[in-house]
Amino acid sequence: MTIDLSTISAIDMHAHVHVDGSGRTASPPQLSAAMAAYFGSSEPPRTVEQTAQYYRERGMAAVVFTIDATTNLDHAPNSIDDLVAGAHRNGDVLIPFGSVDPLQGEAAVEEAQRQVGELGVSGFKFHPSVQGFDPSAEEFVPLWSAIEQLQVPVLVHTGQTGAGAGTPGGWGFRLALSNPMLLDDVAARHPDLQIIMAHPSVPWQDEAISIATHKLNTWIDLSGWSPKYFSPALVRAARTYLTHKMLFGTDLPALTPDRWLRDFDGLEFPEEARAMILKDNAARLLGLSS
């Protein structure tokens, strides 16, 4: 990465790249259409090159990724290799996270090692509900242990999800798999693994706050919800005792940085807290230096 922290105003910890150069999408087309309808977003899916230009125009950097839910969705995602290569080509603004399918067992462990060792990913993205796995289950300990040894963080979806929302059976996705308390178990077993709990964890916000307070190796990213909808408990924690653990994120294309920042301004955070949330905490977590 060649990010010059002095030239950027923020680091978005949560930006999806939903399509690759060949046109392959992260999710089956019907699921993608259902999510777009749910979010009411007019934002188009962007390739990694288009995503880089989008953030460069805004003077921001972003963590980018797709999600490998091949087994649960019966659909391989857009190319992770292409995404990471594109992020490296645009290393002034993009930070690539990888993704592996936990249901693939030992193959997932080997793929995680490959993505760090050969591709140079800076972390991993997981979505327990979409990928169909319980993060606290014994069978996934080898995967968490491997990533812990690789010394990169994991960004894990928590709370309600727009994926499958409004469809019969919610596309079969189980919300309980994204209860942040399942990650408390992972954090306790793997103290050297940095775990980012993605999104305000509706309806388990207090649980996420408790975990972030209790476990040194846990963080909260504030993506997926406009700040004007944050719970009072989350606003209070972000403004005071957990300021150092809160991370700016949008969930692009579901929510844009323009909208998020405009609504965040309405909360009137002190400048020091604002700086930590928008950039400084992420820089510290990712090991970036000025």
mmCIF file of C-alpha atoms in Angstrom:
data_model
loop_
_atom_site.group_PDB
_atom_site.id
_atom_site.type_symbol
_atom_site.label_atom_id
_atom_site.label_comp_id
_atom_site.label_asym_id
_atom_site.label_seq_id
_atom_site.Cartn_x
_atom_site.Cartn_y
_atom_site.Cartn_z
ATOM 1 C CA MET A 1 0.000 0.000 0.000
ATOM 2 C CA THR A 2 1.193 3.481 -0.818
ATOM 3 C CA ILE A 3 -1.480 5.494 0.947
ATOM 4 C CA ASP A 4 -0.303 8.940 2.020
ATOM 5 C CA LEU A 5 -2.356 9.650 5.124
ATOM 6 C CA SER A 6 -1.665 13.363 4.842
ATOM 7 C CA THR A 7 -3.586 13.524 1.559
ATOM 8 C CA ILE A 8 -6.762 11.684 2.585
ATOM 9 C CA SER A 9 -9.564 12.784 4.888
ATOM 10 C CA ALA A 10 -10.990 9.378 5.756
ATOM 11 C CA ILE A 11 -10.622 5.602 5.424
ATOM 12 C CA ASP A 12 -13.844 3.775 4.570
ATOM 13 C CA MET A 13 -13.477 0.359 6.190
ATOM 14 C CA HIS A 14 -16.389 -1.211 4.318
ATOM 15 C CA ALA A 15 -16.745 -0.957 0.527
ATOM 16 C CA HIS A 16 -18.028 -3.807 -1.627
ATOM 17 C CA VAL A 17 -16.748 -4.514 -5.121
ATOM 18 C CA HIS A 18 -19.647 -6.466 -6.630
ATOM 19 C CA VAL A 19 -18.413 -7.092 -10.167
ATOM 20 C CA ASP A 20 -15.166 -7.931 -11.943
ATOM 21 C CA GLY A 21 -13.875 -7.087 -15.396
ATOM 22 C CA SER A 22 -15.537 -10.154 -16.905
ATOM 23 C CA GLY A 23 -18.940 -9.087 -15.576
ATOM 24 C CA ARG A 24 -19.144 -11.780 -12.904
ATOM 25 C CA THR A 25 -21.079 -10.583 -9.847
ATOM 26 C CA ALA A 26 -20.606 -11.260 -6.151
ATOM 27 C CA SER A 27 -24.088 -12.759 -5.751
ATOM 28 C CA PRO A 28 -26.573 -14.548 -8.000
ATOM 29 C CA PRO A 29 -28.388 -11.946 -10.147
ATOM 30 C CA GLN A 30 -31.759 -12.508 -8.452
ATOM 31 C CA LEU A 31 -30.250 -11.936 -5.004
ATOM 32 C CA SER A 32 -28.420 -8.826 -6.208
ATOM 33 C CA ALA A 33 -31.682 -7.435 -7.588
ATOM 34 C CA ALA A 34 -33.499 -8.138 -4.321
ATOM 35 C CA MET A 35 -30.806 -6.316 -2.318
ATOM 36 C CA ALA A 36 -30.890 -3.310 -4.635
ATOM 37 C CA ALA A 37 -34.659 -3.120 -4.248
ATOM 38 C CA TYR A 38 -34.428 -3.388 -0.468
ATOM 39 C CA PHE A 39 -31.826 -0.631 -0.120
ATOM 40 C CA GLY A 40 -33.445 1.570 -2.740
ATOM 41 C CA SER A 41 -29.955 2.422 -3.903
ATOM 42 C CA SER A 42 -29.328 3.981 -7.281
ATOM 43 C CA GLU A 43 -25.601 3.361 -6.982
ATOM 44 C CA PRO A 44 -24.335 1.120 -9.792
ATOM 45 C CA PRO A 45 -22.080 -1.868 -9.114
ATOM 46 C CA ARG A 46 -18.495 -0.719 -9.656
ATOM 47 C CA THR A 47 -15.397 -2.576 -10.744
ATOM 48 C CA VAL A 48 -12.302 -2.155 -8.627
ATOM 49 C CA GLU A 49 -10.926 0.464 -11.035
ATOM 50 C CA GLN A 50 -14.163 2.454 -10.900
ATOM 51 C CA THR A 51 -14.185 2.163 -7.111
ATOM 52 C CA ALA A 52 -10.657 3.548 -6.930
ATOM 53 C CA GLN A 53 -11.617 6.554 -9.013
ATOM 54 C CA TYR A 54 -14.734 7.124 -6.893
ATOM 55 C CA TYR A 55 -12.687 7.363 -3.689
ATOM 56 C CA ARG A 56 -9.826 9.276 -5.300
ATOM 57 C CA GLU A 57 -12.294 11.983 -6.345
ATOM 58 C CA ARG A 58 -13.363 12.285 -2.699
ATOM 59 C CA GLY A 59 -9.881 12.349 -1.220
ATOM 60 C CA MET A 60 -10.536 9.134 0.698
ATOM 61 C CA ALA A 61 -9.157 5.605 0.933
ATOM 62 C CA ALA A 62 -11.233 2.441 1.281
ATOM 63 C CA VAL A 63 -11.015 -1.203 2.270
ATOM 64 C CA VAL A 64 -12.473 -3.207 -0.632
ATOM 65 C CA PHE A 65 -13.625 -6.819 -0.855
ATOM 66 C CA THR A 66 -16.129 -9.319 -2.101
ATOM 67 C CA ILE A 67 -17.609 -12.292 -0.215
ATOM 68 C CA ASP A 68 -16.954 -15.937 -1.042
ATOM 69 C CA ALA A 69 -20.186 -17.770 -0.224
ATOM 70 C CA THR A 70 -19.759 -20.349 -2.974
ATOM 71 C CA THR A 71 -21.120 -23.302 -0.991
ATOM 72 C CA ASN A 72 -24.142 -21.600 0.540
ATOM 73 C CA LEU A 73 -25.138 -19.647 -2.578
ATOM 74 C CA ASP A 74 -24.030 -22.205 -5.173
ATOM 75 C CA HIS A 75 -22.406 -19.231 -6.876
ATOM 76 C CA ALA A 76 -18.718 -18.326 -7.061
ATOM 77 C CA PRO A 77 -18.056 -14.622 -6.400
ATOM 78 C CA ASN A 78 -16.391 -12.093 -8.662
ATOM 79 C CA SER A 79 -12.683 -12.809 -8.943
ATOM 80 C CA ILE A 80 -10.822 -12.128 -5.720
ATOM 81 C CA ASP A 81 -7.491 -12.323 -7.532
ATOM 82 C CA ASP A 82 -8.599 -9.614 -9.972
ATOM 83 C CA LEU A 83 -9.984 -7.470 -7.149
ATOM 84 C CA VAL A 84 -6.747 -7.625 -5.168
ATOM 85 C CA ALA A 85 -4.589 -6.986 -8.227
ATOM 86 C CA GLY A 86 -6.739 -3.960 -9.062
ATOM 87 C CA ALA A 87 -6.481 -2.672 -5.508
ATOM 88 C CA HIS A 88 -2.703 -2.941 -5.651
ATOM 89 C CA ARG A 89 -2.702 -1.012 -8.935
ATOM 90 C CA ASN A 90 -4.596 1.689 -7.056
ATOM 91 C CA GLY A 91 -2.701 1.406 -3.803
ATOM 92 C CA ASP A 92 -2.908 5.141 -3.198
ATOM 93 C CA VAL A 93 -6.598 4.757 -2.264
ATOM 94 C CA LEU A 94 -7.526 1.052 -2.001
ATOM 95 C CA ILE A 95 -6.747 -1.577 0.639
ATOM 96 C CA PRO A 96 -7.678 -5.147 -0.419
ATOM 97 C CA PHE A 97 -9.291 -7.640 1.933
ATOM 98 C CA GLY A 98 -9.687 -11.244 0.841
ATOM 99 C CA SER A 99 -12.483 -13.713 1.460
ATOM 100 C CA VAL A 100 -12.675 -17.474 1.835
ATOM 101 C CA ASP A 101 -15.615 -19.861 2.097
ATOM 102 C CA PRO A 102 -15.520 -21.268 5.668
ATOM 103 C CA LEU A 103 -17.654 -24.259 4.626
ATOM 104 C CA GLN A 104 -14.767 -25.532 2.507
ATOM 105 C CA GLY A 105 -12.796 -26.633 5.568
ATOM 106 C CA GLU A 106 -9.067 -27.189 5.077
ATOM 107 C CA ALA A 107 -9.291 -25.706 1.586
ATOM 108 C CA ALA A 108 -10.440 -22.425 3.174
ATOM 109 C CA VAL A 109 -7.392 -22.411 5.445
ATOM 110 C CA GLU A 110 -5.065 -23.011 2.503
ATOM 111 C CA GLU A 111 -6.828 -20.318 0.467
ATOM 112 C CA ALA A 112 -6.488 -17.798 3.312
ATOM 113 C CA GLN A 113 -2.778 -18.524 3.447
ATOM 114 C CA ARG A 114 -2.508 -18.114 -0.326
ATOM 115 C CA GLN A 115 -4.378 -14.827 -0.348
ATOM 116 C CA VAL A 116 -2.038 -13.330 2.236
ATOM 117 C CA GLY A 117 1.190 -14.935 1.034
ATOM 118 C CA GLU A 118 0.727 -14.669 -2.736
ATOM 119 C CA LEU A 119 -1.883 -11.957 -3.282
ATOM 120 C CA GLY A 120 -0.991 -9.685 -0.386
ATOM 121 C CA VAL A 121 -4.418 -9.104 1.137
ATOM 122 C CA SER A 122 -4.513 -6.954 4.274
ATOM 123 C CA GLY A 123 -7.383 -8.773 5.986
ATOM 124 C CA PHE A 124 -10.489 -10.885 5.381
ATOM 125 C CA LYS A 125 -14.231 -10.257 5.067
ATOM 126 C CA PHE A 126 -16.834 -12.713 6.398
ATOM 127 C CA HIS A 127 -20.647 -12.690 6.415
ATOM 128 C CA PRO A 128 -21.890 -15.548 8.628
ATOM 129 C CA SER A 129 -25.536 -15.306 7.531
ATOM 130 C CA VAL A 130 -24.779 -15.272 3.805
ATOM 131 C CA GLN A 131 -21.953 -17.805 4.090
ATOM 132 C CA GLY A 132 -24.070 -20.056 6.324
ATOM 133 C CA PHE A 133 -21.686 -20.677 9.227
ATOM 134 C CA ASP A 134 -21.557 -20.212 12.989
ATOM 135 C CA PRO A 135 -18.320 -18.328 13.775
ATOM 136 C CA SER A 136 -18.165 -19.858 17.262
ATOM 137 C CA ALA A 137 -18.370 -23.488 16.081
ATOM 138 C CA GLU A 138 -15.388 -25.739 16.800
ATOM 139 C CA GLU A 139 -14.981 -26.670 13.143
ATOM 140 C CA PHE A 140 -13.895 -23.133 12.281
ATOM 141 C CA VAL A 141 -11.198 -22.843 14.951
ATOM 142 C CA PRO A 142 -8.464 -23.912 12.468
ATOM 143 C CA LEU A 143 -9.487 -21.108 10.104
ATOM 144 C CA TRP A 144 -9.451 -18.443 12.817
ATOM 145 C CA SER A 145 -6.144 -19.806 14.124
ATOM 146 C CA ALA A 146 -4.592 -19.623 10.659
ATOM 147 C CA ILE A 147 -5.690 -16.016 10.152
ATOM 148 C CA GLU A 148 -4.484 -15.155 13.645
ATOM 149 C CA GLN A 149 -1.061 -16.536 12.691
ATOM 150 C CA LEU A 150 -1.133 -14.555 9.451
ATOM 151 C CA GLN A 151 -1.496 -11.423 11.602
ATOM 152 C CA VAL A 152 -4.234 -9.742 9.582
ATOM 153 C CA PRO A 153 -7.665 -8.581 10.837
ATOM 154 C CA VAL A 154 -11.094 -9.967 10.003
ATOM 155 C CA LEU A 155 -14.149 -7.853 9.186
ATOM 156 C CA VAL A 156 -17.265 -9.815 10.111
ATOM 157 C CA HIS A 157 -20.862 -8.865 9.386
ATOM 158 C CA THR A 158 -23.052 -8.538 12.476
ATOM 159 C CA GLY A 159 -26.735 -7.855 12.974
ATOM 160 C CA GLN A 160 -29.606 -7.633 10.545
ATOM 161 C CA THR A 161 -28.748 -7.921 6.867
ATOM 162 C CA GLY A 162 -30.147 -6.468 3.671
ATOM 163 C CA ALA A 163 -29.129 -9.663 1.873
ATOM 164 C CA GLY A 164 -32.337 -11.596 1.254
ATOM 165 C CA ALA A 165 -34.454 -9.014 3.076
ATOM 166 C CA GLY A 166 -38.054 -8.912 1.927
ATOM 167 C CA THR A 167 -37.886 -12.278 0.181
ATOM 168 C CA PRO A 168 -39.674 -15.491 1.240
ATOM 169 C CA GLY A 169 -37.659 -16.973 4.082
ATOM 170 C CA GLY A 170 -35.112 -14.194 3.713
ATOM 171 C CA TRP A 171 -33.390 -16.297 1.030
ATOM 172 C CA GLY A 172 -32.765 -18.881 3.739
ATOM 173 C CA PHE A 173 -30.263 -16.648 5.549
ATOM 174 C CA ARG A 174 -30.318 -16.997 9.342
ATOM 175 C CA LEU A 175 -29.900 -13.758 11.244
ATOM 176 C CA ALA A 176 -28.834 -15.575 14.420
ATOM 177 C CA LEU A 177 -25.534 -16.503 12.775
ATOM 178 C CA SER A 178 -24.678 -12.794 12.769
ATOM 179 C CA ASN A 179 -25.241 -12.227 16.471
ATOM 180 C CA PRO A 180 -22.029 -10.507 17.640
ATOM 181 C CA MET A 181 -21.958 -12.698 20.761
ATOM 182 C CA LEU A 182 -20.752 -15.522 18.518
ATOM 183 C CA LEU A 183 -17.675 -13.394 17.837
ATOM 184 C CA ASP A 184 -17.072 -12.924 21.554
ATOM 185 C CA ASP A 185 -16.207 -16.612 21.597
ATOM 186 C CA VAL A 186 -13.796 -16.151 18.683
ATOM 187 C CA ALA A 187 -12.173 -13.123 20.330
ATOM 188 C CA ALA A 188 -11.689 -15.027 23.591
ATOM 189 C CA ARG A 189 -10.082 -18.031 21.886
ATOM 190 C CA HIS A 190 -7.899 -15.969 19.562
ATOM 191 C CA PRO A 191 -6.610 -12.963 21.526
ATOM 192 C CA ASP A 192 -4.149 -11.953 18.794
ATOM 193 C CA LEU A 193 -6.825 -11.875 16.102
ATOM 194 C CA GLN A 194 -8.187 -8.378 15.466
ATOM 195 C CA ILE A 195 -11.948 -8.663 14.914
ATOM 196 C CA ILE A 196 -14.001 -5.854 13.416
ATOM 197 C CA MET A 197 -17.712 -6.217 14.073
ATOM 198 C CA ALA A 198 -19.237 -4.731 10.945
ATOM 199 C CA HIS A 199 -22.261 -2.429 11.201
ATOM 200 C CA PRO A 200 -24.392 -1.239 14.070
ATOM 201 C CA SER A 201 -25.462 -4.697 15.250
ATOM 202 C CA VAL A 202 -29.249 -4.319 15.083
ATOM 203 C CA PRO A 203 -30.899 -5.779 17.173
ATOM 204 C CA TRP A 204 -27.820 -6.652 19.265
ATOM 205 C CA GLN A 205 -26.156 -3.271 19.628
ATOM 206 C CA ASP A 206 -25.615 -3.516 23.375
ATOM 207 C CA GLU A 207 -23.962 -6.906 22.909
ATOM 208 C CA ALA A 208 -21.499 -5.478 20.382
ATOM 209 C CA ILE A 209 -20.701 -2.540 22.665
ATOM 210 C CA SER A 210 -20.101 -4.929 25.565
ATOM 211 C CA ILE A 211 -17.738 -7.051 23.490
ATOM 212 C CA ALA A 212 -15.790 -4.037 22.250
ATOM 213 C CA THR A 213 -15.515 -2.804 25.837
ATOM 214 C CA HIS A 214 -14.389 -6.182 27.190
ATOM 215 C CA LYS A 215 -12.111 -7.561 24.465
ATOM 216 C CA LEU A 216 -9.056 -5.527 23.493
ATOM 217 C CA ASN A 217 -8.926 -7.225 20.089
ATOM 218 C CA THR A 218 -12.391 -6.126 18.925
ATOM 219 C CA TRP A 219 -13.612 -3.078 16.998
ATOM 220 C CA ILE A 220 -16.892 -1.744 15.591
ATOM 221 C CA ASP A 221 -17.330 -0.408 12.067
ATOM 222 C CA LEU A 222 -20.190 2.026 11.642
ATOM 223 C CA SER A 223 -21.235 1.039 8.127
ATOM 224 C CA GLY A 224 -24.579 0.136 6.623
ATOM 225 C CA TRP A 225 -26.707 2.610 8.572
ATOM 226 C CA SER A 226 -26.953 6.362 8.343
ATOM 227 C CA PRO A 227 -25.558 7.880 11.568
ATOM 228 C CA LYS A 228 -28.900 9.558 12.169
ATOM 229 C CA TYR A 229 -30.310 6.085 12.906
ATOM 230 C CA PHE A 230 -27.587 5.066 15.383
ATOM 231 C CA SER A 231 -28.902 4.075 18.798
ATOM 232 C CA PRO A 232 -28.275 6.493 21.685
ATOM 233 C CA ALA A 233 -26.043 3.853 23.299
ATOM 234 C CA LEU A 234 -23.889 3.591 20.178
ATOM 235 C CA VAL A 235 -23.590 7.369 19.831
ATOM 236 C CA ARG A 236 -22.604 7.682 23.484
ATOM 237 C CA ALA A 237 -19.995 4.922 23.220
ATOM 238 C CA ALA A 238 -18.568 6.351 19.998
ATOM 239 C CA ARG A 239 -18.407 9.835 21.484
ATOM 240 C CA THR A 240 -16.716 8.790 24.745
ATOM 241 C CA TYR A 241 -15.349 5.504 26.067
ATOM 242 C CA LEU A 242 -15.113 3.584 22.751
ATOM 243 C CA THR A 243 -14.018 6.412 20.471
ATOM 244 C CA HIS A 244 -10.670 4.642 19.963
ATOM 245 C CA LYS A 245 -12.419 1.499 18.680
ATOM 246 C CA MET A 246 -14.929 2.973 16.232
ATOM 247 C CA LEU A 247 -14.299 2.886 12.483
ATOM 248 C CA PHE A 248 -15.894 4.856 9.669
ATOM 249 C CA GLY A 249 -17.510 2.638 7.033
ATOM 250 C CA THR A 250 -20.281 3.003 4.486
ATOM 251 C CA ASP A 251 -21.248 -0.363 2.923
ATOM 252 C CA LEU A 252 -20.957 1.114 -0.569
ATOM 253 C CA PRO A 253 -22.962 0.788 -2.801
ATOM 254 C CA ALA A 254 -25.760 0.410 -0.230
ATOM 255 C CA LEU A 255 -24.767 3.698 1.422
ATOM 256 C CA THR A 256 -22.475 6.358 0.016
ATOM 257 C CA PRO A 257 -19.730 8.209 1.908
ATOM 258 C CA ASP A 258 -21.371 11.489 0.916
ATOM 259 C CA ARG A 259 -24.615 10.534 2.678
ATOM 260 C CA TRP A 260 -22.879 8.968 5.685
ATOM 261 C CA LEU A 261 -20.633 11.963 6.323
ATOM 262 C CA ARG A 262 -23.458 14.446 5.902
ATOM 263 C CA ASP A 263 -25.531 12.668 8.525
ATOM 264 C CA PHE A 264 -22.525 12.132 10.797
ATOM 265 C CA ASP A 265 -21.947 15.882 10.830
ATOM 266 C CA GLY A 266 -25.388 16.200 12.396
ATOM 267 C CA LEU A 267 -24.181 14.353 15.498
ATOM 268 C CA GLU A 268 -21.672 17.157 16.178
ATOM 269 C CA PHE A 269 -18.849 14.970 17.469
ATOM 270 C CA PRO A 270 -15.801 16.725 18.959
ATOM 271 C CA GLU A 271 -13.086 17.169 16.331
ATOM 272 C CA GLU A 272 -10.659 14.815 18.089
ATOM 273 C CA ALA A 273 -13.244 12.008 18.168
ATOM 274 C CA ARG A 274 -14.223 12.700 14.580
ATOM 275 C CA ALA A 275 -10.613 12.405 13.419
ATOM 276 C CA MET A 276 -10.149 9.116 15.239
ATOM 277 C CA ILE A 277 -13.321 7.583 13.814
ATOM 278 C CA LEU A 278 -12.847 8.781 10.243
ATOM 279 C CA LYS A 279 -9.171 7.942 9.799
ATOM 280 C CA ASP A 280 -6.820 7.556 12.752
ATOM 281 C CA ASN A 281 -8.274 4.352 14.233
ATOM 282 C CA ALA A 282 -8.266 2.580 10.872
ATOM 283 C CA ALA A 283 -4.698 3.696 10.192
ATOM 284 C CA ARG A 284 -3.620 2.274 13.545
ATOM 285 C CA LEU A 285 -5.470 -1.001 13.017
ATOM 286 C CA LEU A 286 -4.115 -1.488 9.498
ATOM 287 C CA GLY A 287 -0.583 -0.461 10.387
ATOM 288 C CA LEU A 288 -0.535 2.541 8.071
ATOM 289 C CA SER A 289 1.933 5.334 8.740
ATOM 290 C CA SER A 290 2.142 8.921 7.593
#
